[in-house]
PDB file of C-alpha atoms in Angstrom:
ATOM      1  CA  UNK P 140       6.479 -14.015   2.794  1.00 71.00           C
ATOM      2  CA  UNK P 141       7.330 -11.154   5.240  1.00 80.00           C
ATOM      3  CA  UNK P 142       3.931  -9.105   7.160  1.00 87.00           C
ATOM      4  CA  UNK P 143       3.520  -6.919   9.843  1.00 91.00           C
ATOM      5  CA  UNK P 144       0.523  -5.725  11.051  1.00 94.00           C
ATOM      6  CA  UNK P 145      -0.362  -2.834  13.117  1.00 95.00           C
ATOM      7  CA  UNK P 146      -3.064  -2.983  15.834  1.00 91.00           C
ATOM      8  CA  UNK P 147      -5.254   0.297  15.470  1.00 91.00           C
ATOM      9  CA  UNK P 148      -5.359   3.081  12.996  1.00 92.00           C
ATOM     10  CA  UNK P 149      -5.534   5.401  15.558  1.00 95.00           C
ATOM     11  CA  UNK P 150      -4.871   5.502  19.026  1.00 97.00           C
ATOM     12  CA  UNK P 151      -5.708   8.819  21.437  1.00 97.00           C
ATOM     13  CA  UNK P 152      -3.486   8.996  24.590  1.00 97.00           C
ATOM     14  CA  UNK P 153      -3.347  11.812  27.351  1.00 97.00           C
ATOM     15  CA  UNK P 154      -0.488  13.781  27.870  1.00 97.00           C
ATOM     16  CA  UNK P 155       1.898  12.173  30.095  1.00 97.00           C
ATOM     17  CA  UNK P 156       0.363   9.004  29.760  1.00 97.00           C
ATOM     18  CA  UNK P 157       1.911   5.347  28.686  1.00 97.00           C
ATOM     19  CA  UNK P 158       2.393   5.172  24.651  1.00 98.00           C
ATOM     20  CA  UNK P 159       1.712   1.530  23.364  1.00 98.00           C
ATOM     21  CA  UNK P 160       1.810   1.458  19.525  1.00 98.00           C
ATOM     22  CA  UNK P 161       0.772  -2.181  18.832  1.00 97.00           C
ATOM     23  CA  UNK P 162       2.783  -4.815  15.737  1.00 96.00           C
ATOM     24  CA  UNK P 163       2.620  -8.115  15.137  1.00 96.00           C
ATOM     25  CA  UNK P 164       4.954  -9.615  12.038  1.00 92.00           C
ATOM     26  CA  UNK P 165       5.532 -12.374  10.102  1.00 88.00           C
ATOM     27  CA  UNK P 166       8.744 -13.532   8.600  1.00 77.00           C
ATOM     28  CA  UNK P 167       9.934 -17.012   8.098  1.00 71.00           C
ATOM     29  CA  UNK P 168      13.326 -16.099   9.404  1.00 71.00           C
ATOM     30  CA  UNK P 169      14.572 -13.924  11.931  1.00 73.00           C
ATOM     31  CA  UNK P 170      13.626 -10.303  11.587  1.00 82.00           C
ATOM     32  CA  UNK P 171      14.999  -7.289  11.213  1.00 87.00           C
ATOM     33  CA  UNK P 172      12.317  -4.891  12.886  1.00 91.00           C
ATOM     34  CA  UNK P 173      12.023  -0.904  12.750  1.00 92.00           C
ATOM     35  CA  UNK P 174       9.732   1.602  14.088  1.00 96.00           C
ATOM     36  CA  UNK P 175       9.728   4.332  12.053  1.00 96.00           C
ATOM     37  CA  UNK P 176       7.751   8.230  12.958  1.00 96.00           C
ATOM     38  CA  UNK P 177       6.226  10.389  10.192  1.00 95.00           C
ATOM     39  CA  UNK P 178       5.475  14.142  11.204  1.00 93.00           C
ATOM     40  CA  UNK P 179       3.297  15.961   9.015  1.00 87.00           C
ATOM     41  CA  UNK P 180       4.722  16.715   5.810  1.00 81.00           C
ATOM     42  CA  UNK P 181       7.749  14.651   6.497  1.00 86.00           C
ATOM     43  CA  UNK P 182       9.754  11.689   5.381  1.00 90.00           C
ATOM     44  CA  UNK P 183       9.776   8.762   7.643  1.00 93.00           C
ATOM     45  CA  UNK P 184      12.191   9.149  10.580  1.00 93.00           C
ATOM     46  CA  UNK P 185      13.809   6.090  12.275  1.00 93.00           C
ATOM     47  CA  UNK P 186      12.991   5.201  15.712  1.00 95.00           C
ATOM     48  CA  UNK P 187      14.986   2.175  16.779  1.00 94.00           C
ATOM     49  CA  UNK P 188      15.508  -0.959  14.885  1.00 90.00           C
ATOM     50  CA  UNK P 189      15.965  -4.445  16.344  1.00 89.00           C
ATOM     51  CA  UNK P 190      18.570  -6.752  14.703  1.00 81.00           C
ATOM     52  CA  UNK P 191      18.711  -9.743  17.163  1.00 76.00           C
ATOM     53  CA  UNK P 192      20.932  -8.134  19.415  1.00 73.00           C
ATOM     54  CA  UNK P 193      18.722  -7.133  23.076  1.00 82.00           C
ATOM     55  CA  UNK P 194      15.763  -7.890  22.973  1.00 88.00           C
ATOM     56  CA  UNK P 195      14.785  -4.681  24.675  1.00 93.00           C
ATOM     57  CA  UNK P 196      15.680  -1.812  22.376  1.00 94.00           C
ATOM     58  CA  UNK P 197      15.649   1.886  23.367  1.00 95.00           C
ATOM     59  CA  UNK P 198      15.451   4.780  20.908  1.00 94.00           C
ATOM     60  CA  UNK P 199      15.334   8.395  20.058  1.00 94.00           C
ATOM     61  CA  UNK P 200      13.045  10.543  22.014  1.00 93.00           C
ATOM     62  CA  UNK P 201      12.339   8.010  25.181  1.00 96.00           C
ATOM     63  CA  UNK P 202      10.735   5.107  23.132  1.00 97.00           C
ATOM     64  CA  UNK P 203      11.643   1.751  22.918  1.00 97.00           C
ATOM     65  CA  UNK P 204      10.704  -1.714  21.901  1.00 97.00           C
ATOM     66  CA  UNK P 205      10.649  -5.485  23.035  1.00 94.00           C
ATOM     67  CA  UNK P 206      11.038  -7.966  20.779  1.00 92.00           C
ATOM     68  CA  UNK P 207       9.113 -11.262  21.440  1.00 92.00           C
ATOM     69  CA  UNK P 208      10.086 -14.045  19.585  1.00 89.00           C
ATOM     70  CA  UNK P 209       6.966 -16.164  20.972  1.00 90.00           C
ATOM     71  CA  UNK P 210       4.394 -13.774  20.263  1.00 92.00           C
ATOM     72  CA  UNK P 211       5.823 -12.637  17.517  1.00 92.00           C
ATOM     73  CA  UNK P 212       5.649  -8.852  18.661  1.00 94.00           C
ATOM     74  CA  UNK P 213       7.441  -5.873  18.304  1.00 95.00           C
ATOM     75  CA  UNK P 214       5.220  -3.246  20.353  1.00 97.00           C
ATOM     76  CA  UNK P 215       6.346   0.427  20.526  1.00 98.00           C
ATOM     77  CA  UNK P 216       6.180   1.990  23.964  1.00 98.00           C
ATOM     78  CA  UNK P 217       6.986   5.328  26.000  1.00 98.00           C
ATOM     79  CA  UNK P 218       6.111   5.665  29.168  1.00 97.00           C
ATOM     80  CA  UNK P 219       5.080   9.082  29.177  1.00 97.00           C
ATOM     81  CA  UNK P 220       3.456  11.222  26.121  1.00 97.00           C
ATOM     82  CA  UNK P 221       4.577  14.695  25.264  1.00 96.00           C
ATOM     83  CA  UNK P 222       2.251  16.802  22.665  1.00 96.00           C
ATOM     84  CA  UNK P 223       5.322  16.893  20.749  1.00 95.00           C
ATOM     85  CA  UNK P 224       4.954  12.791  20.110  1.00 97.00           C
ATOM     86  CA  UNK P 225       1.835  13.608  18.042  1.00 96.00           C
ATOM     87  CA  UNK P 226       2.437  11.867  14.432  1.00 96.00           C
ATOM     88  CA  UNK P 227       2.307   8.472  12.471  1.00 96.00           C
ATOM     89  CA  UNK P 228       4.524   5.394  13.493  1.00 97.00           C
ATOM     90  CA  UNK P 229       4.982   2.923  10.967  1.00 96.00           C
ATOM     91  CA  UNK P 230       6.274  -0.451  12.271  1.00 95.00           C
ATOM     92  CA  UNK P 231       8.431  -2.073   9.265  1.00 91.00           C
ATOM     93  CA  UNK P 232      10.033  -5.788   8.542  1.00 89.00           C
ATOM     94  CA  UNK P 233      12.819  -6.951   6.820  1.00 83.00           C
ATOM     95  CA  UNK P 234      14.855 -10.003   6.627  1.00 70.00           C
ATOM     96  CA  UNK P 235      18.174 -11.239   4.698  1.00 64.00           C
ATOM     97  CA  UNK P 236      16.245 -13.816   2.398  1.00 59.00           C
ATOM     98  CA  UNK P 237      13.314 -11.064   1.037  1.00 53.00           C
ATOM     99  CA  UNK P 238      16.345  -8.142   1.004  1.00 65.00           C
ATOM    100  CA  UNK P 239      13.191  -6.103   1.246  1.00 74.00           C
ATOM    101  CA  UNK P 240      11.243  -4.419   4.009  1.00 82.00           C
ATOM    102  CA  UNK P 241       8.072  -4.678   4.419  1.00 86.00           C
ATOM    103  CA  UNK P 242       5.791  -1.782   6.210  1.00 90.00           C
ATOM    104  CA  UNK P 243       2.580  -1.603   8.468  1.00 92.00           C
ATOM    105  CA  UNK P 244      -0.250   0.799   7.601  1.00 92.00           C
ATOM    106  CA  UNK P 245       0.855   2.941  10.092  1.00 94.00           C
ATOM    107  CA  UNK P 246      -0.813   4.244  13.732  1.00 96.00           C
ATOM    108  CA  UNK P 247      -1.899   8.109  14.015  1.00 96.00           C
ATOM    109  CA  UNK P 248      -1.141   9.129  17.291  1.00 97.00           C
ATOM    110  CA  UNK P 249      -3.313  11.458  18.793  1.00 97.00           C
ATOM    111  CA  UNK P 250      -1.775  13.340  22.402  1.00 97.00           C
ATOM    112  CA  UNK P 251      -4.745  15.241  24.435  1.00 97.00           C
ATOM    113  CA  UNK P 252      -3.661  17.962  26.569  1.00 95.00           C
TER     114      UNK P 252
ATOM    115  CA  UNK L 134      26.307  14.735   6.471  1.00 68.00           C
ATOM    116  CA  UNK L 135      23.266  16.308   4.284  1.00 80.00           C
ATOM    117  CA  UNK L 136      20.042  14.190   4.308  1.00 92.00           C
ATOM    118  CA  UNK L 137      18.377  12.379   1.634  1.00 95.00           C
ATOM    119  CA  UNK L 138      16.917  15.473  -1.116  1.00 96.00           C
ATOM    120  CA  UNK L 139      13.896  15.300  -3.591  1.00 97.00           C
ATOM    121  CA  UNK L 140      13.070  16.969  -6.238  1.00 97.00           C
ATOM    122  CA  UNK L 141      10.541  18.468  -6.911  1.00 97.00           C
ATOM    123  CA  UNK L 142       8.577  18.746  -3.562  1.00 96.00           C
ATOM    124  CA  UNK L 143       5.285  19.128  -5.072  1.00 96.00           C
ATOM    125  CA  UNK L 144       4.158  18.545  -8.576  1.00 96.00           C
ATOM    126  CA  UNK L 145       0.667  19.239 -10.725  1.00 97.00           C
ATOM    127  CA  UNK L 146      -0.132  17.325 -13.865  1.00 97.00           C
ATOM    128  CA  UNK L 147      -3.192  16.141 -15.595  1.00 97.00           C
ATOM    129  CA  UNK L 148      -3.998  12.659 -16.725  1.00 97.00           C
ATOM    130  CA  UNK L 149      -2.228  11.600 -19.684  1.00 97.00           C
ATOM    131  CA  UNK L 150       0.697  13.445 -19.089  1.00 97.00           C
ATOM    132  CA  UNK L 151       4.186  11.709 -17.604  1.00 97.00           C
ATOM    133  CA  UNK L 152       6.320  12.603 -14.725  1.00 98.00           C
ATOM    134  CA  UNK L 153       9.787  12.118 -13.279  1.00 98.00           C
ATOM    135  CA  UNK L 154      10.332  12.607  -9.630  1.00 98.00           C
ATOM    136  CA  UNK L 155      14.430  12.441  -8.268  1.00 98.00           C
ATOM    137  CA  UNK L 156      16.160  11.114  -5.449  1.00 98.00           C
ATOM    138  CA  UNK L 157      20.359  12.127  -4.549  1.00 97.00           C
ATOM    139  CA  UNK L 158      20.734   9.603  -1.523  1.00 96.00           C
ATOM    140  CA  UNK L 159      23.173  10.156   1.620  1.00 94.00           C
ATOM    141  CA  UNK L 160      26.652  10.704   0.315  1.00 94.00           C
ATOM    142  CA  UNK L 161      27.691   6.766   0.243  1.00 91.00           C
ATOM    143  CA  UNK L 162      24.748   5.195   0.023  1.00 92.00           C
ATOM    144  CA  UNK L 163      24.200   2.652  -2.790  1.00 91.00           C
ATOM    145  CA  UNK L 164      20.886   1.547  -2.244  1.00 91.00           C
ATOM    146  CA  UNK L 165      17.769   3.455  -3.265  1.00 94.00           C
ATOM    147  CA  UNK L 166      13.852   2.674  -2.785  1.00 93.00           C
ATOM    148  CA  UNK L 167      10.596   4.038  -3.638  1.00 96.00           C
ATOM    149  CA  UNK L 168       7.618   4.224  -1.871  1.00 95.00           C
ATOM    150  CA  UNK L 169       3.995   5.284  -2.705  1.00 96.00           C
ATOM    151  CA  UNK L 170       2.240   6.518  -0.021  1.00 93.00           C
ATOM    152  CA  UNK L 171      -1.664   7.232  -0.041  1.00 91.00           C
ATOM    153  CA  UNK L 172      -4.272   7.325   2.573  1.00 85.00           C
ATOM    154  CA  UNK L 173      -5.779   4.009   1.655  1.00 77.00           C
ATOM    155  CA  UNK L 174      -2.858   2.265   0.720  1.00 81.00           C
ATOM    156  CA  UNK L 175      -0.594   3.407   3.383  1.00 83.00           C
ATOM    157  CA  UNK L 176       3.093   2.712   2.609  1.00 89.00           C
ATOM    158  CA  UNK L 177       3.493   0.984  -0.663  1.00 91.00           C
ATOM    159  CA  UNK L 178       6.859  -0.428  -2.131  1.00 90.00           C
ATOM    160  CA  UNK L 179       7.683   0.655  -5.669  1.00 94.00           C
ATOM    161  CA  UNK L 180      11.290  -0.806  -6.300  1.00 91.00           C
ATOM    162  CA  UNK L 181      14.895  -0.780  -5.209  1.00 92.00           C
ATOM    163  CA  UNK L 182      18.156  -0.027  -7.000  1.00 93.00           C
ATOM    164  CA  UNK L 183      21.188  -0.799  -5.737  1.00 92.00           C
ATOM    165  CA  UNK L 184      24.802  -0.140  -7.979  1.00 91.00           C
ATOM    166  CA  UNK L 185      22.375   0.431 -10.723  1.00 94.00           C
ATOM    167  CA  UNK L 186      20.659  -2.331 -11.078  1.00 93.00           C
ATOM    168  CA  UNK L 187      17.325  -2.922  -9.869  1.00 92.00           C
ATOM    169  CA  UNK L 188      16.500  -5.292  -7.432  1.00 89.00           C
ATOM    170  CA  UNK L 189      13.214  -5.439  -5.950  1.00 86.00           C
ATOM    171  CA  UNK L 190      10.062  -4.790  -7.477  1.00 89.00           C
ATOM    172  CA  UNK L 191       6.648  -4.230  -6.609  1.00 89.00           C
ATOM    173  CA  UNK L 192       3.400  -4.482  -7.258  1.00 90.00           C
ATOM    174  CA  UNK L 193       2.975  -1.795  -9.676  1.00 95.00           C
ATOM    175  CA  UNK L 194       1.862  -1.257 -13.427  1.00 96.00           C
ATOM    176  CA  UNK L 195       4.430  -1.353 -15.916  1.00 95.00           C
ATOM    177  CA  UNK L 196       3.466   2.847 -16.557  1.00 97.00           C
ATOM    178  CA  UNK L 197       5.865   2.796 -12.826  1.00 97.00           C
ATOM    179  CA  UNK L 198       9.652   2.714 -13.591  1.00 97.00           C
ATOM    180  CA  UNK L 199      13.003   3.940 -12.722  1.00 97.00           C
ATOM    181  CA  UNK L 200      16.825   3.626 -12.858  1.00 97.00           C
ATOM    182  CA  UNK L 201      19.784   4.403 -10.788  1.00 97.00           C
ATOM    183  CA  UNK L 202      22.840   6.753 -12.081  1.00 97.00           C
ATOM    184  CA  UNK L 203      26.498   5.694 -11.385  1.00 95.00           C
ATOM    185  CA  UNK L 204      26.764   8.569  -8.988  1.00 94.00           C
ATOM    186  CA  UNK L 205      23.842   6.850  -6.939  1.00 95.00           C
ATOM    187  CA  UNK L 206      21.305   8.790  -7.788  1.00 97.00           C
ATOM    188  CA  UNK L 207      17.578   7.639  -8.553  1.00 98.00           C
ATOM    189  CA  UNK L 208      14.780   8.807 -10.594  1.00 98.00           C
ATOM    190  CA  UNK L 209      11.236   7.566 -11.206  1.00 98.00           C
ATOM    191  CA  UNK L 210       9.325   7.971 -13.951  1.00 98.00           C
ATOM    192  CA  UNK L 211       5.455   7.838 -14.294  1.00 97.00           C
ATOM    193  CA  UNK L 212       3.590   7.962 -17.847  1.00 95.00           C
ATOM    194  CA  UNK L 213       0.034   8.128 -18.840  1.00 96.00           C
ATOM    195  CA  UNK L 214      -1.077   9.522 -15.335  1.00 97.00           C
ATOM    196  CA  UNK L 215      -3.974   8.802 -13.795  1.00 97.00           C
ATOM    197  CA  UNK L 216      -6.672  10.054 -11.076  1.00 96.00           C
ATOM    198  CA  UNK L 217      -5.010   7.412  -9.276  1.00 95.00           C
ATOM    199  CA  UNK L 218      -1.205   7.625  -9.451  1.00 97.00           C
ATOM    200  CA  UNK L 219      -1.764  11.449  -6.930  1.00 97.00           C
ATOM    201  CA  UNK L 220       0.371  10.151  -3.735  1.00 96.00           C
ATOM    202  CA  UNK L 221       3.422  11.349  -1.769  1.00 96.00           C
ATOM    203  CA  UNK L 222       6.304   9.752  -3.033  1.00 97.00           C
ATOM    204  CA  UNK L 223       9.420   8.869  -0.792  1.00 96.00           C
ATOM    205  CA  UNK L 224      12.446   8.409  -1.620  1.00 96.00           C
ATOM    206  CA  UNK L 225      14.820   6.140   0.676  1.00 94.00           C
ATOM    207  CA  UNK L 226      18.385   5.388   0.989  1.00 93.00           C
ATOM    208  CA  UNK L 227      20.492   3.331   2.570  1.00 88.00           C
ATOM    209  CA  UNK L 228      24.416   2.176   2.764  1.00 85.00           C
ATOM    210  CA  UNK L 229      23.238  -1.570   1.405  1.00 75.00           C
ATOM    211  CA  UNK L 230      19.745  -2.676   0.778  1.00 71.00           C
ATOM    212  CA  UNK L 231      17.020  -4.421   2.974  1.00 58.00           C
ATOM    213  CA  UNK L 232      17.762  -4.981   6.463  1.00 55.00           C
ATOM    214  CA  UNK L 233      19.954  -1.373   6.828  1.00 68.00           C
ATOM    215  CA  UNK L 234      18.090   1.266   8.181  1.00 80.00           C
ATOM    216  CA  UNK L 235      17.182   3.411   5.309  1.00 87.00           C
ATOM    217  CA  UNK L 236      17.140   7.167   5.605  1.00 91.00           C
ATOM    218  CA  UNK L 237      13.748   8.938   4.135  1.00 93.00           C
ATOM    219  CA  UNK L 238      13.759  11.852   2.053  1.00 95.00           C
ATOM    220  CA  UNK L 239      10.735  14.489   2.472  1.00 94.00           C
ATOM    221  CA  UNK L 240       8.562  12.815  -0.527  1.00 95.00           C
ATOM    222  CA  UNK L 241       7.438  14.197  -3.819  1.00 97.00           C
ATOM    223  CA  UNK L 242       3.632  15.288  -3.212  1.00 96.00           C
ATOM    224  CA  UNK L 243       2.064  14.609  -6.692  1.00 97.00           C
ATOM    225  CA  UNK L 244      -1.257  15.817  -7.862  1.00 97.00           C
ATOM    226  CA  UNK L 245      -3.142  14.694 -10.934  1.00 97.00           C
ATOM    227  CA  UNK L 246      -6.245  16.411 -11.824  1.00 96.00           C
TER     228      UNK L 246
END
């Protein structure tokens, strides 16, 4: 079976500092991976995905994500926050054997002025 | 291109009573999911159609089910409500299931009192 788990419920960052949204999966095969964002209100808004092409995967709004195969991570990062970046990331799974993708339990992120 | 619609965006009901909640995906998108989302729960999968049939299935009580028009379109359909069953529901869809990037809808914010 598929998992991915998400380190921290919430996480408080300063503006303008480093964004790192922690996820760990699971999969028996290779993984499709997603980061998705969820502003209040809102459906869930795709960040980047990862479908074994680079490693290294850049996204909307200056984030992006490195798949490692050995740790079995898929952390979210952006090197500097913006207020704006205030909102819940949800780090999601999927693989061609489940055809189904699996979701974290999402990280509120907090941005202090 | 428009964007993945639900209807209604917010609902009322009272236990007992039944609900259907619909989904008109992306124009050319075959695959439709549901999602429960609550604060405890987080994300939760409900099922996915795809050319009208469904599936995936999860964990959810047989009161949870839906179908899938020819046109692509999606409802669900909740009966005997309870305390319980008050979530946002999302609506996703995407070109073909799983491992595509599926497109998010606003959600369906259900209350039951």
């Amino acid at each position: 079976a598929q998992s991915v788990t998400q380190l921290g419920s919430h996480v408080s960052v300063s503006e303008g500092a480093l964004v790192l949204l922690r996820c760990n999966y699971s999969s028996s095969v290779p993984p499709y991976l997603f980061w998705y964002v969820q502003y209040p209100n809102q459906g869930l808004q795709l960040l980047l995905k990862y479908t074994s092409a680079a490693t290294l995967v850049k996204g909307i709004n200056g984030f992006e994500a490195e798949f490692k195969k050995s740790e079995t991570s898929f952390h979210l990062t952006k090197p500097s926050a913006h207020m704006s970046d205030a909102a819940e990331y949800f780090c999601a799974v999927s693989d061609s054997s489940y055809q189904k993708v699996t979701f974290g339990t999402g990280t509120k992120l907090q941005v202090i002025p | 291109k428009a964007g993945v619609t639900q209807t209604p965006r917010y609902l009322i009901k009272t236990r007992g009573q039944q609900v259907t909640l619909s989904c008109s995906p992306i124009s050319g998108h075959r695959s439709v999911s549901w999602y429960q989302q609550t604060p405890g729960q987080g994300l939760q999968f409900l099922f996915e159609y795809f050319s009208e049939t469904q599936r995936n299935k999860g964990n959810f009580p047989g009161r949870f089910s839906g179908r899938q028009f020819s046109n692509s379109r999606s409802e669900m359909n909740v009966s005997t409500l309870e305390l319980g069953d008050s979530a946002l529901y999302l609506c996703a869809s995407s070109l073909v299931p799983a491992h595509n990037e599926q497109f998010f809808g606003p959600g369906t914010r259900l209350t039951v009192l």
